[in-house]
Short mmCIF file of C-alpha atoms in Angstrom, two decimals:
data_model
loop_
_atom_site.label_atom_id
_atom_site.label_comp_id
_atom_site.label_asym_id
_atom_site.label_seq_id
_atom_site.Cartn_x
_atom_site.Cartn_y
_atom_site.Cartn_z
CA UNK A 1 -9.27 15.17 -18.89
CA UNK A 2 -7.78 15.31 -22.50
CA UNK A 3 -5.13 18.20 -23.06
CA UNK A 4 -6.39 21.01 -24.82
CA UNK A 5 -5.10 23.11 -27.10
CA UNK A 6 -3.30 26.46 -25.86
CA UNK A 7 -4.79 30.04 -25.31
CA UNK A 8 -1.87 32.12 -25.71
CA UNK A 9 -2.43 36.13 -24.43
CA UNK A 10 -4.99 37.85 -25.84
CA UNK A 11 -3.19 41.76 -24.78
CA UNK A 12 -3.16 43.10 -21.50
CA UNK A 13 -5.99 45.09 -21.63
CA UNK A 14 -7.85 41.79 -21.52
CA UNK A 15 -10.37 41.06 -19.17
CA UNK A 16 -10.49 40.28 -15.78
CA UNK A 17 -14.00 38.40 -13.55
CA UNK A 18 -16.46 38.83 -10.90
CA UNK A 19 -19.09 39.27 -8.39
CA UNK A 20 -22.49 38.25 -8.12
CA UNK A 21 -25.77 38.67 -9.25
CA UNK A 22 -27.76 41.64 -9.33
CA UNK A 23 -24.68 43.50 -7.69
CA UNK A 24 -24.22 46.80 -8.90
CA UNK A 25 -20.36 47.01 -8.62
CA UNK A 26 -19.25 49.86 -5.86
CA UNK A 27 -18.49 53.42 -6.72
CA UNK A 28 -14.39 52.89 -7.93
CA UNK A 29 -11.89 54.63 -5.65
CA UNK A 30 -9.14 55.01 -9.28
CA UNK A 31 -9.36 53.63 -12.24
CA UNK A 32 -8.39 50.58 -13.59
CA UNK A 33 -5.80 50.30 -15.45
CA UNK A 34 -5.32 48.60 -18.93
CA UNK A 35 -1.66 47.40 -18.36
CA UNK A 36 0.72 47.88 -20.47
CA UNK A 37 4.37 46.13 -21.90
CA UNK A 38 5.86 47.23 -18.48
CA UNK A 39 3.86 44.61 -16.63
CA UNK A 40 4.19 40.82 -17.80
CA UNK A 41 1.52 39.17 -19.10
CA UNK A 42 0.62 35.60 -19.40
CA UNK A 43 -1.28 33.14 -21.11
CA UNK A 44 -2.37 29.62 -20.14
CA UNK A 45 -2.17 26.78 -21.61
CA UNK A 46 -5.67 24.36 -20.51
CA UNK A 47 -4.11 20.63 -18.73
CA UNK A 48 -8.24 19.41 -18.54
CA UNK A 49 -11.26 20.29 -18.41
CA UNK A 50 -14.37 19.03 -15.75
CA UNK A 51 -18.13 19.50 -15.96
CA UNK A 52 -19.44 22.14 -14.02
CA UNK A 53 -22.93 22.56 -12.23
CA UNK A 54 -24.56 25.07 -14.15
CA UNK A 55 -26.99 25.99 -11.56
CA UNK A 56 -23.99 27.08 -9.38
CA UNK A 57 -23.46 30.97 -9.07
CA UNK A 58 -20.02 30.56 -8.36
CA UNK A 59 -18.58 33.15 -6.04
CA UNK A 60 -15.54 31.10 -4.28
CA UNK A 61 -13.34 28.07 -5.05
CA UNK A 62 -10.70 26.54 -3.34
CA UNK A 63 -8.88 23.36 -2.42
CA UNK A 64 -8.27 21.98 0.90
CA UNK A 65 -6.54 18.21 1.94
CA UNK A 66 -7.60 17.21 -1.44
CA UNK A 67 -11.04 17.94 -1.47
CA UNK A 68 -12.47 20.71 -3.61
CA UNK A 69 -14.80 23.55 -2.05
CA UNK A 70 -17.31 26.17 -3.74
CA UNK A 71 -19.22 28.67 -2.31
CA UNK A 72 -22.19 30.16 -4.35
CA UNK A 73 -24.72 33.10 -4.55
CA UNK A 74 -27.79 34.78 -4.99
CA UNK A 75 -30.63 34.97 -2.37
CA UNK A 76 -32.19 31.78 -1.63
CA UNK A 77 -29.48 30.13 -3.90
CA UNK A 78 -26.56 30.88 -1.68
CA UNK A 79 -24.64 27.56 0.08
CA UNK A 80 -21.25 25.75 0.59
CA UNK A 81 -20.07 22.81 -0.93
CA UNK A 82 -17.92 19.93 -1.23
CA UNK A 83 -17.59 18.99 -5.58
CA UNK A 84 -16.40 15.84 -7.13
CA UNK A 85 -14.18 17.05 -9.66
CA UNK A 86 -14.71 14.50 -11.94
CA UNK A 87 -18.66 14.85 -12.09
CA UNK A 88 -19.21 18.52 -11.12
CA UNK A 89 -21.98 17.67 -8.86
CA UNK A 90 -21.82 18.56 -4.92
CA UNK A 91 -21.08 15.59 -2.42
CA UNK A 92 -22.45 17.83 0.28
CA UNK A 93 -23.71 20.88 0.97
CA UNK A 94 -25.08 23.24 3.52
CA UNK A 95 -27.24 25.85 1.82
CA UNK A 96 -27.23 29.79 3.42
CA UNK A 97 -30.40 31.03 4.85
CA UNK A 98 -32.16 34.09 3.31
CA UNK A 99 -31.97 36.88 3.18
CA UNK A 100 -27.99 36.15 2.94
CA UNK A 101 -26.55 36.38 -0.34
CA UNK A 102 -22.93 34.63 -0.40
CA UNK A 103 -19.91 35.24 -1.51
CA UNK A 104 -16.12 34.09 -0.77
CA UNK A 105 -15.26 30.82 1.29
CA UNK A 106 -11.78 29.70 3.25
CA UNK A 107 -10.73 27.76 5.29
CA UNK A 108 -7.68 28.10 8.14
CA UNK A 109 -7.56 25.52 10.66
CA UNK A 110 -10.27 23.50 11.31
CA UNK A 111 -12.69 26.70 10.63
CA UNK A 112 -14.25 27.26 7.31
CA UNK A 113 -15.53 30.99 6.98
CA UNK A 114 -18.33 32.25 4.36
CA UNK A 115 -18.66 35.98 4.11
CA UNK A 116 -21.87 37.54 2.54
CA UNK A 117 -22.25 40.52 -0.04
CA UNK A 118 -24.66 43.08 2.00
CA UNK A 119 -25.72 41.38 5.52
CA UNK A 120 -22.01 42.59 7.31
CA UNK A 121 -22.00 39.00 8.43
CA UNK A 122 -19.32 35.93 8.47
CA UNK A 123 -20.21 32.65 9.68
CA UNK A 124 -18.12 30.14 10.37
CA UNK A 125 -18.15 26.29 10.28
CA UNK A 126 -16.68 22.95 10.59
CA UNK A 127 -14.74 22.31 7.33
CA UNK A 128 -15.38 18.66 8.10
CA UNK A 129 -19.01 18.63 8.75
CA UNK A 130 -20.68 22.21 7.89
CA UNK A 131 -22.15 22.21 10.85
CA UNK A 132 -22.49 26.19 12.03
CA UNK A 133 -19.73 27.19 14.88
CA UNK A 134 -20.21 31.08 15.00
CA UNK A 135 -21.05 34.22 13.38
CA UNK A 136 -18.85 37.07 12.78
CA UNK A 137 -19.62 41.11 11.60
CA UNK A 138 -17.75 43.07 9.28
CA UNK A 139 -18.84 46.85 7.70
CA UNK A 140 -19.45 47.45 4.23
CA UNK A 141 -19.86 44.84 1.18
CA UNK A 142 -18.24 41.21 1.24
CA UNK A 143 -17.01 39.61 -2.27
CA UNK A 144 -13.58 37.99 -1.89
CA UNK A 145 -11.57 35.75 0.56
CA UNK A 146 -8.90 34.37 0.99
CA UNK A 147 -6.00 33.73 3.81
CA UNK A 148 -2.20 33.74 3.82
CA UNK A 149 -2.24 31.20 7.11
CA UNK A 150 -2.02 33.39 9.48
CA UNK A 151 -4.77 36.21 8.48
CA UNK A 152 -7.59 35.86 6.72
CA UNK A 153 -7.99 38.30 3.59
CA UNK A 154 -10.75 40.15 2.08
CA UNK A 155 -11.63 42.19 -0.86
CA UNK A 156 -14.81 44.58 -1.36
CA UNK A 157 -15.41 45.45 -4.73
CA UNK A 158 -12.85 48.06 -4.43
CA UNK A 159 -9.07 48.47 -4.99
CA UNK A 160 -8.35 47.61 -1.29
CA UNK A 161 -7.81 44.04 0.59
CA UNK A 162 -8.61 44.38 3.99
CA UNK A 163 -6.53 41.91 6.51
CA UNK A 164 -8.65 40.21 9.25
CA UNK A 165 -8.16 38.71 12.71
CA UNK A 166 -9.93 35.00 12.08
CA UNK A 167 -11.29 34.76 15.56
CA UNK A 168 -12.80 38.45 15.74
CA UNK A 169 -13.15 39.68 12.01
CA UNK A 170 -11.59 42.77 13.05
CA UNK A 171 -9.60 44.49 10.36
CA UNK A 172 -5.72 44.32 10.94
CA UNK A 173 -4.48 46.38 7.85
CA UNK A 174 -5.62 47.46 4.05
CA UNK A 175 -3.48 46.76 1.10
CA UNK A 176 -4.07 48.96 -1.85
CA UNK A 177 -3.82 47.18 -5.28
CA UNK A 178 -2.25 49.34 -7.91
CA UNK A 179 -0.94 48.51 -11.31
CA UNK A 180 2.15 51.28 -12.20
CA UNK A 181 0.60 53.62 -9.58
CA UNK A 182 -2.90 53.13 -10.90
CA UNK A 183 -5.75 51.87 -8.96
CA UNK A 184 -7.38 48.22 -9.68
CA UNK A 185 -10.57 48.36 -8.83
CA UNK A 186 -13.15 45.59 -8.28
CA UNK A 187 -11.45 43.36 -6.50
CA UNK A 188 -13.43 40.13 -6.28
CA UNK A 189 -12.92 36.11 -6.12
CA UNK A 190 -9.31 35.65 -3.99
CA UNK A 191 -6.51 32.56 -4.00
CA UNK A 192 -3.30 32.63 -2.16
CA UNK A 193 -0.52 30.93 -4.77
CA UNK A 194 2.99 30.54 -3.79
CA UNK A 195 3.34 33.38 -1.72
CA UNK A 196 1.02 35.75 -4.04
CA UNK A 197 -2.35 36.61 -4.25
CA UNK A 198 -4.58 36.00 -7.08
CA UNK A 199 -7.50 38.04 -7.55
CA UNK A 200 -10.52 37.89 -10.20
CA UNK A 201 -11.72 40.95 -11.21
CA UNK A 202 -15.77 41.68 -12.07
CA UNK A 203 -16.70 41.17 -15.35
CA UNK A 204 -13.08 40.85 -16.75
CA UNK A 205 -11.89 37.80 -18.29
CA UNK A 206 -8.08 37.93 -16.64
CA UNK A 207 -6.78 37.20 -13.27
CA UNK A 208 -4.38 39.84 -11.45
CA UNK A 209 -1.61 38.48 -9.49
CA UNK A 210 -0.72 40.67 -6.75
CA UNK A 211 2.23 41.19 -4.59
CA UNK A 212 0.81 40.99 -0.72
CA UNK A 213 3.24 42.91 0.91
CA UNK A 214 3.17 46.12 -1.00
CA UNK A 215 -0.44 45.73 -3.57
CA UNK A 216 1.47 45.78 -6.63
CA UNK A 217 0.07 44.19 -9.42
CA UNK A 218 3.05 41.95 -10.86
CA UNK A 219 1.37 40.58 -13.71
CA UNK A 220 -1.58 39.84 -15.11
CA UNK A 221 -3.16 36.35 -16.63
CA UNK A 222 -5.30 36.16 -19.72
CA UNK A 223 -8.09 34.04 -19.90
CA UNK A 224 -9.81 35.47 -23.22
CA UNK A 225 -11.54 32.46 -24.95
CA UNK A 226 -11.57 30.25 -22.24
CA UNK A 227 -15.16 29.75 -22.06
CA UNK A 228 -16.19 29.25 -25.57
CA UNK A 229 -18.60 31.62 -26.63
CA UNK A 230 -21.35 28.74 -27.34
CA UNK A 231 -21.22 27.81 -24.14
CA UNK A 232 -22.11 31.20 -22.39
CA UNK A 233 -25.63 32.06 -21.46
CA UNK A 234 -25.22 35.97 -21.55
CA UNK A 235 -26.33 35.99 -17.62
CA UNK A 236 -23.86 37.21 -15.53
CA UNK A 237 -21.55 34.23 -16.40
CA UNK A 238 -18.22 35.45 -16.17
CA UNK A 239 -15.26 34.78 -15.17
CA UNK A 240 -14.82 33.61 -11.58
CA UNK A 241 -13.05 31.00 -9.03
CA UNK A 242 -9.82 29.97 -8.21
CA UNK A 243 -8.53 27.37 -6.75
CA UNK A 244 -4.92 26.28 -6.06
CA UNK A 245 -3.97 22.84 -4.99
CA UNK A 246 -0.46 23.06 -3.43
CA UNK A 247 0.00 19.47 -2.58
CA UNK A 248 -0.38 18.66 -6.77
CA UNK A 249 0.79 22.19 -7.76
CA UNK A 250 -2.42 22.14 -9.73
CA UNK A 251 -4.92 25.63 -10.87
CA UNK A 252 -8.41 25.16 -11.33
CA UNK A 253 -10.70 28.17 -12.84
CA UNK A 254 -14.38 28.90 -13.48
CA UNK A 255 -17.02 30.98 -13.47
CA UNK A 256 -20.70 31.62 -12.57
CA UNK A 257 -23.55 29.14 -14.05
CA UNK A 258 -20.48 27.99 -16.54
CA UNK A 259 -20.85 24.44 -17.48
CA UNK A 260 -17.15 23.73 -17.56
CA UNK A 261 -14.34 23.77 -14.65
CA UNK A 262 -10.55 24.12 -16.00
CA UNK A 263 -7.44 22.87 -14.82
CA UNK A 264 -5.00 25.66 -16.33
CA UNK A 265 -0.72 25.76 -16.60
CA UNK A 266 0.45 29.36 -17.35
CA UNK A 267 2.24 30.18 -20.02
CA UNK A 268 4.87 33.37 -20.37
CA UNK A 269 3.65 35.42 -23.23
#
């Protein structure tokens, strides 16, 4: 928990981060755009830094009445759980049955929901126990979710967030994410923050923060360097979780089998 020295931004072209495992990313709808002066950029500036399980395929993080959630991936490796920050390691969790590979968590009201990459399915459980409640179906791929309190919200792979009843699943409304008029694609690992949605973006090393009502990207956060090059295996471990605390007005970042969770402040460029 010792401060850290800075990162400043590293150009918007910089990366963005991802999926899961063995994914081949979907067939983009635009391309993706490497931003430019017109759209601000930021850097971040590292408060502390927490072990990580290294085992853990991370594919969604989040906070909720002070306890920290993760939700990770990869057939037969695929669970929820509840983290002690401090340590890293899970104080319970509820692993997901094959053949389900998983992939973003939330949780809105008392209901915590898990989406999966290629089964169609949701399920649904008791944020306070993780004991099962229901199981919901959705078409095409999972990867992302997250909820603005009223809806929950979902991203594909693609450039498009898909709005969701919670107690059907049903689609309400799609959002297309463009930066300047151009298409973001890969949409993965989602955070609501003040009012705005964060998004990761597969195999990028930069977050995209995105404008709900009308998809516009409104700037873009650098996390080049973060992960110190030592400390990357080369296997899939990029970039990915993000979890806001809005009772401390704290960030927290990681990614997938990374050994280190961040607490990050961002810093204009």
């Amino acid at each position: 928990m010792i401060a850290l020295s800075a990162f400043g931004f590293v150009g918007l072209t910089g990366a963005f981060a991802g999926c899961s495992e063995g994914e081949p990313a979907p067939a983009d709808t635009g391309t993706t755009l490497e931003t430019g002066p017109r759209t601000p950029g930021y850097g971040v500036e590292v408060v502390a830094e927490f072990p990580h399980d290294t085992g853990a395929f991370t594919q969604g993080l989040l906070w909720h009445e002070g306890k920290l959630f993760e939700s990770t991936g990869t057939v037969g490796k695929s669970g929820i759980r509840e983290v002690a920050l401090a340590s890293g390691r899970p104080l319970r969790q509820q692993p997901l049955e094959e053949p389900h590979f998983g992939e973003g968590i939330v949780i809105l009201g008392g209901t915590l929901y898990q989406i999966t990459w290629q089964s169609g399915k949701a399920f649904t459980y008791d944020w306070k126990t993780f004991t099962r409640t229901g199981e919901l179906r959705y078409d095409g791929e999972g990867w992302g979710l997250t909820t603005d309190g009223t809806s929950l919200i979902m991203s594909n792979g693609s450039n498009t967030l898909i709005y969701r009843d919670p107690k059907t699943f049903a689609a309400q409304k799609a959002v297309t994410v463009t930066d300047r008029g151009n298409m973001v694609s890969q949409l993965n690992e989602l955070e609501w923050v003040k009012g705005e949605i964060w998004a990761n973006v597969w195999q990028k090393d930069s977050i995209a923060r995105i404008d709900p009502a009308t998809g516009n990207v409104t700037g873009w956060i650098d996390l080049t360097g973060l992960l110190p090059q030592l400390d990357r295996t080369g296997k899939e471990d990029v970039l990915n979780g993000i979890a806001y605390d809005a009772a401390t007005d704290r960030i927290h970042v990681t990614g997938k089998l990374w050994p280190k969770l961040y607490e990050i402040r961002l810093k204009a460029k």
